[in-house]
PDB file of C-alpha atoms in Angstrom:
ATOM      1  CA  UNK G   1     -85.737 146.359 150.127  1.00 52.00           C
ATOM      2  CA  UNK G   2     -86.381 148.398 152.988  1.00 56.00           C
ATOM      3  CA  UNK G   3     -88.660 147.590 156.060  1.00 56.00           C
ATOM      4  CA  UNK G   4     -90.969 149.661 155.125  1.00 60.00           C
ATOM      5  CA  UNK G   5     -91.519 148.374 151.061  1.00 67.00           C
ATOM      6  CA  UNK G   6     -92.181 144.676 152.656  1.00 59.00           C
ATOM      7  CA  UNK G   7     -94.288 146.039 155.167  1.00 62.00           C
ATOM      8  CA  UNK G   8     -96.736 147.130 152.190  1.00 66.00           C
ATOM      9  CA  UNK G   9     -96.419 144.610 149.840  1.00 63.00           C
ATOM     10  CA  UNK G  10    -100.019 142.572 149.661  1.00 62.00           C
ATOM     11  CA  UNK G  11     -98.430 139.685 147.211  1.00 62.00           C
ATOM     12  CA  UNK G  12     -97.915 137.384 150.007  1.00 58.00           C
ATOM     13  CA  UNK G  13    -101.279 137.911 151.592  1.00 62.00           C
ATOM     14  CA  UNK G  14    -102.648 136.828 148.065  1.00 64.00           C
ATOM     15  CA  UNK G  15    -101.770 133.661 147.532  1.00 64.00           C
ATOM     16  CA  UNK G  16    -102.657 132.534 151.029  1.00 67.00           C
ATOM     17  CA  UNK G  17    -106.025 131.540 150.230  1.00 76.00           C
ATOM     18  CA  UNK G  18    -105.624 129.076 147.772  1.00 80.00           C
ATOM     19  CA  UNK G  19    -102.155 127.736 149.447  1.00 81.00           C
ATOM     20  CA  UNK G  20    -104.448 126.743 152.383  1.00 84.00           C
ATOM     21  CA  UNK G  21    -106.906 124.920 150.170  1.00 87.00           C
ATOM     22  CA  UNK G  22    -104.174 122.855 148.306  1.00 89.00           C
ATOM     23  CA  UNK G  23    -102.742 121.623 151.738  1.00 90.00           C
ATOM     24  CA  UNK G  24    -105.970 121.119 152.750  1.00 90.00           C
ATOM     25  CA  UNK G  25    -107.007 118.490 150.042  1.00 92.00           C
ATOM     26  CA  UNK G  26    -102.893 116.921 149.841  1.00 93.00           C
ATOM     27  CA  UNK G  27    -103.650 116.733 153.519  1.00 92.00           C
ATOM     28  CA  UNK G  28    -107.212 114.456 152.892  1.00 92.00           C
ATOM     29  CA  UNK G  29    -105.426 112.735 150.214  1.00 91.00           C
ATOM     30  CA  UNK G  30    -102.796 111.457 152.052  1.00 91.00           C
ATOM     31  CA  UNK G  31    -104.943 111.065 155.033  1.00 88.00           C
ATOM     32  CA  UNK G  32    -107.339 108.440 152.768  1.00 84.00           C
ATOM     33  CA  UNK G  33    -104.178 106.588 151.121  1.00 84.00           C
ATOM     34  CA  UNK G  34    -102.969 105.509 154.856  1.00 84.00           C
ATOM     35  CA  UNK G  35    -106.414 104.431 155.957  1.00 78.00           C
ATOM     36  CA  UNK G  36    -107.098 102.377 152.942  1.00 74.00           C
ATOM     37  CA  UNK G  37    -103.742 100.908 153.750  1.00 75.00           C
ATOM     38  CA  UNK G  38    -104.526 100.231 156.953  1.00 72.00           C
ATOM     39  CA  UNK G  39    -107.796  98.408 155.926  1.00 59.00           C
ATOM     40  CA  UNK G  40    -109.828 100.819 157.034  1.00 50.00           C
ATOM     41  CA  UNK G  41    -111.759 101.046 160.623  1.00 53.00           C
ATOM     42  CA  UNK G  42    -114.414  98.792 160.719  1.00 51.00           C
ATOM     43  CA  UNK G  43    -111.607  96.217 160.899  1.00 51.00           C
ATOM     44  CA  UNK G  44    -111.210  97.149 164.284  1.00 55.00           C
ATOM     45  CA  UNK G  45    -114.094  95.667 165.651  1.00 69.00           C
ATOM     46  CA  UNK G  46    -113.776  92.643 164.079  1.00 78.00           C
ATOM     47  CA  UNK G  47    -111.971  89.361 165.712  1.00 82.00           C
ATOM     48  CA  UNK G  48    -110.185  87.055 163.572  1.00 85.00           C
ATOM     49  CA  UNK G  49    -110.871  83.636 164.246  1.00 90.00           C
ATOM     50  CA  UNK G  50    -108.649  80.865 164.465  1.00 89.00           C
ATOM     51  CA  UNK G  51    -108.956  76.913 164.184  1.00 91.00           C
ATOM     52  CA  UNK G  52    -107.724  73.781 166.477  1.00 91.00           C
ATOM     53  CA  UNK G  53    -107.858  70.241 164.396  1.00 92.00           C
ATOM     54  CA  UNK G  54    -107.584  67.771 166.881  1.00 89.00           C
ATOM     55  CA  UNK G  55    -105.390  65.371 165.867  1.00 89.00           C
ATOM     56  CA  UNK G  56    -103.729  67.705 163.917  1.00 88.00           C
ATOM     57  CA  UNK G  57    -101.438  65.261 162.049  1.00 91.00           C
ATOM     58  CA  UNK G  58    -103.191  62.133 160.419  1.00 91.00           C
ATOM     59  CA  UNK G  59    -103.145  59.304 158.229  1.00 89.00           C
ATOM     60  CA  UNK G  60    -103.974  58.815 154.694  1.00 90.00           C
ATOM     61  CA  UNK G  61    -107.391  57.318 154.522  1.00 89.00           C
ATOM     62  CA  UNK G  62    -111.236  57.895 155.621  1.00 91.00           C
ATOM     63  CA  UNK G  63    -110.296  59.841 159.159  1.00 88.00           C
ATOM     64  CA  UNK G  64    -112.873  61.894 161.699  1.00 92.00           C
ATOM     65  CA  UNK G  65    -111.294  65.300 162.928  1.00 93.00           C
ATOM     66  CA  UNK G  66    -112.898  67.505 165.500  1.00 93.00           C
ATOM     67  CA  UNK G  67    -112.325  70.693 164.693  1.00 94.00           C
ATOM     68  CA  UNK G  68    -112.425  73.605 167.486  1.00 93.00           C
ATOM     69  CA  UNK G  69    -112.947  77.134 166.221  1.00 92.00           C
ATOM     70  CA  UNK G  70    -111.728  79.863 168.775  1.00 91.00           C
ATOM     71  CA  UNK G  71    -111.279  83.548 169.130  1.00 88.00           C
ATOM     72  CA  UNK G  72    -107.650  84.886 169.595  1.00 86.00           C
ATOM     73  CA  UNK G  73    -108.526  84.517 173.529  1.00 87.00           C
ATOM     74  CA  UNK G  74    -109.240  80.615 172.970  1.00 88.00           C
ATOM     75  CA  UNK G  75    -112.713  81.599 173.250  1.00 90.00           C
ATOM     76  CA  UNK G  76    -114.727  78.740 171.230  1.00 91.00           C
ATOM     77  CA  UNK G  77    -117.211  80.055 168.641  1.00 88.00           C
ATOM     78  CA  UNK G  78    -120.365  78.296 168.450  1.00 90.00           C
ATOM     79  CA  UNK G  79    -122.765  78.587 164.906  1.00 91.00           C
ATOM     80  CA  UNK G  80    -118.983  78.706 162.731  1.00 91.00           C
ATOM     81  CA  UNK G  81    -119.464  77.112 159.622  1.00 92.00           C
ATOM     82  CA  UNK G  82    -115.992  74.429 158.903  1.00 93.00           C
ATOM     83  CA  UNK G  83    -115.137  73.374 155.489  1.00 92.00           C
ATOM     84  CA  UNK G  84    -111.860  71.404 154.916  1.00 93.00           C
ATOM     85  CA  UNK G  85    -110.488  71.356 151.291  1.00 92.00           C
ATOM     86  CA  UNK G  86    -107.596  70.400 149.232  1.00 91.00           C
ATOM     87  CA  UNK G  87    -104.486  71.615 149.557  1.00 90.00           C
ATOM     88  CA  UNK G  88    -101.164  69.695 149.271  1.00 90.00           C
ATOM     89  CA  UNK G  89    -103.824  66.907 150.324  1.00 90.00           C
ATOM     90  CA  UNK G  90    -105.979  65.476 148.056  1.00 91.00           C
ATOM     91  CA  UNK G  91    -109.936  65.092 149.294  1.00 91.00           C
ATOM     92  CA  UNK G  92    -112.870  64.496 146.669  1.00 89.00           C
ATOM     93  CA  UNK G  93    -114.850  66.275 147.968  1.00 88.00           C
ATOM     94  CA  UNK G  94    -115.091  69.176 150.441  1.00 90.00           C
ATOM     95  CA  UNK G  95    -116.187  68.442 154.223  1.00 91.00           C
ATOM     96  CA  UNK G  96    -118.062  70.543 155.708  1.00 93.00           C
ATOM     97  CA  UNK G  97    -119.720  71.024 159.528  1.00 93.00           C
ATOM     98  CA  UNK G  98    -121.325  73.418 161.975  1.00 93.00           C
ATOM     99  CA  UNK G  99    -119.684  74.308 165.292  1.00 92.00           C
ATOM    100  CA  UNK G 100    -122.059  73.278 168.109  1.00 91.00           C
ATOM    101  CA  UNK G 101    -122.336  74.922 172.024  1.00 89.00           C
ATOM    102  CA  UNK G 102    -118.647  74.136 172.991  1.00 91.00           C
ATOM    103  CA  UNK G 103    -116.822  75.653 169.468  1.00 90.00           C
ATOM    104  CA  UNK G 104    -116.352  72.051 168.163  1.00 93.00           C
ATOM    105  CA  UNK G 105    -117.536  70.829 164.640  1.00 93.00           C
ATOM    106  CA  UNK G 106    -116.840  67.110 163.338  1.00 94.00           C
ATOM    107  CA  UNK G 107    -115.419  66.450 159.989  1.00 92.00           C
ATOM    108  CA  UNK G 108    -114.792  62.673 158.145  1.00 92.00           C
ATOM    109  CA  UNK G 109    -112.324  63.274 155.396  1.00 92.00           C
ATOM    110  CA  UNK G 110    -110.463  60.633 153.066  1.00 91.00           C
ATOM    111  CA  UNK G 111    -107.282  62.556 152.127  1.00 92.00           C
ATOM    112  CA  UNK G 112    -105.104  61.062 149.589  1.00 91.00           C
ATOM    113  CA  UNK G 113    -101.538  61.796 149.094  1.00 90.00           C
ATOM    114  CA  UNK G 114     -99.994  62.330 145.530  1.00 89.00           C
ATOM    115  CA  UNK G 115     -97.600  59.277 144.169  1.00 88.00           C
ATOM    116  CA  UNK G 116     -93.996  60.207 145.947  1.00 88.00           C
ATOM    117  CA  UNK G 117     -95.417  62.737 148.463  1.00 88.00           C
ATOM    118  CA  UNK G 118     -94.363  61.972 152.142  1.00 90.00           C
ATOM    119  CA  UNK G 119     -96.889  64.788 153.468  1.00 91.00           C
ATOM    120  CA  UNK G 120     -99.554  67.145 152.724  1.00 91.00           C
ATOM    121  CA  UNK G 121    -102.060  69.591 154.483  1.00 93.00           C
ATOM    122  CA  UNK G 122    -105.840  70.104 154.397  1.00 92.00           C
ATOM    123  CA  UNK G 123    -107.156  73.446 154.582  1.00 92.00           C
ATOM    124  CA  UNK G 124    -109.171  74.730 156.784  1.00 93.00           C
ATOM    125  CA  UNK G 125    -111.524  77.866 156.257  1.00 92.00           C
ATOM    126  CA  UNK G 126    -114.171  79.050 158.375  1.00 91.00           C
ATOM    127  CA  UNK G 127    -117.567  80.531 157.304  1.00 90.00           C
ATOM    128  CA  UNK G 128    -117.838  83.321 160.730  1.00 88.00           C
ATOM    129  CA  UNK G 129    -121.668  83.040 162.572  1.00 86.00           C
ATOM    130  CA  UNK G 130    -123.343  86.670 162.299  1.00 82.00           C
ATOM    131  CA  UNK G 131    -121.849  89.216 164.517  1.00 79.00           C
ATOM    132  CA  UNK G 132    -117.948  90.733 164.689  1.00 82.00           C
ATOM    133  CA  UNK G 133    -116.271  88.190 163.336  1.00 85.00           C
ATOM    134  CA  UNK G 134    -114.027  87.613 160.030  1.00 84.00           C
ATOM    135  CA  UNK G 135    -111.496  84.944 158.985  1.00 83.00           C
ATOM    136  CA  UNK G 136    -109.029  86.758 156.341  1.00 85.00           C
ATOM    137  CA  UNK G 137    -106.347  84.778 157.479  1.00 85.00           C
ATOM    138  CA  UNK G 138    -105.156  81.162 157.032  1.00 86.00           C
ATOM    139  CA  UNK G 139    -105.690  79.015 159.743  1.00 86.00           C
ATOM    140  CA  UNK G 140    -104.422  76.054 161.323  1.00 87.00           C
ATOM    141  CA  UNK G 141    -104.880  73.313 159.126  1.00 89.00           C
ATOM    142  CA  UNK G 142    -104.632  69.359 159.067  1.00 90.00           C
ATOM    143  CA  UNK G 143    -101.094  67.509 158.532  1.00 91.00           C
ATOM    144  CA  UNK G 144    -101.482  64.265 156.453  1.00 91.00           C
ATOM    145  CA  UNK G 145     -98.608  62.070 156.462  1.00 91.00           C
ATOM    146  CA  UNK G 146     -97.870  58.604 154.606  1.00 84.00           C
ATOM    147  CA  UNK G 147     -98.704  55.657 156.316  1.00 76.00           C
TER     148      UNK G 147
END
């Protein structure tokens, strides 16, 4: 093919069109597919929250725990909602307690422990006061041993 044939061929020029439009949408495909795999941006703005049982290790038995919720700075959150349920650790009911001005609510629990279990753990979840704040991931919870 000489210079000249190519040089007056229109095929090429054809098919651009619609070329551009199909890596156009692949392009927003993919593009979506990685964002909803990130988890998507208003995640950003969000802080994950975090709790502190203090003691964090108790006995079988009616117990009191405080229970400081922070922010991933050690910020305390005031307004948090704390509920402490069953886990490996039996309770009979769940426990439940606001945070007040200094990030600290105050649970009484009575975990048991199974027949031949040495240890267990109470779980800890966190009901976030209005604003930026989320708790999607488990948090620090309470180690009951046998006494």
């Amino acid at each position: 093919m000489s210079g000249r044939t190519l040089w007056q061929d229109e095929r090429a020029i054809e098919g651009l069109p619609i070329r551009l439009v199909i890596a156009l949408v692949v392009g927003v495909a993919c593009l979506g597919v990685m964002m909803s795999v990130v988890g998507g941006f208003s995640s950003l703005n969000e802080t994950e929250l975090d709790t502190k049982p203090d003691p964090d290790v108790i006995d079988e038995g009616n117990q009191t725990v405080n229970v400081t919720v922070v922010s991933p700075d050690n910020e305390p959150i005031e307004d948090a909602t704390v509920i402490a349920r069953s886990d490996t650790a039996q309770l009979d009911s769940l426990a439940r307690a606001e945070t007040d001005g200094d990030g600290t609510a105050q649970l009484t629990i009575d975990p048991e422990l199974r027949p031949n279990q040495e240890d267990g753990r109470i779980e800890l979840k966190i009901q976030p006061p209005q604003g930026e704040y989320i708790d999607k991931q488990e948090n620090t919870g309470i180690l009951v041993v046998e006494n």
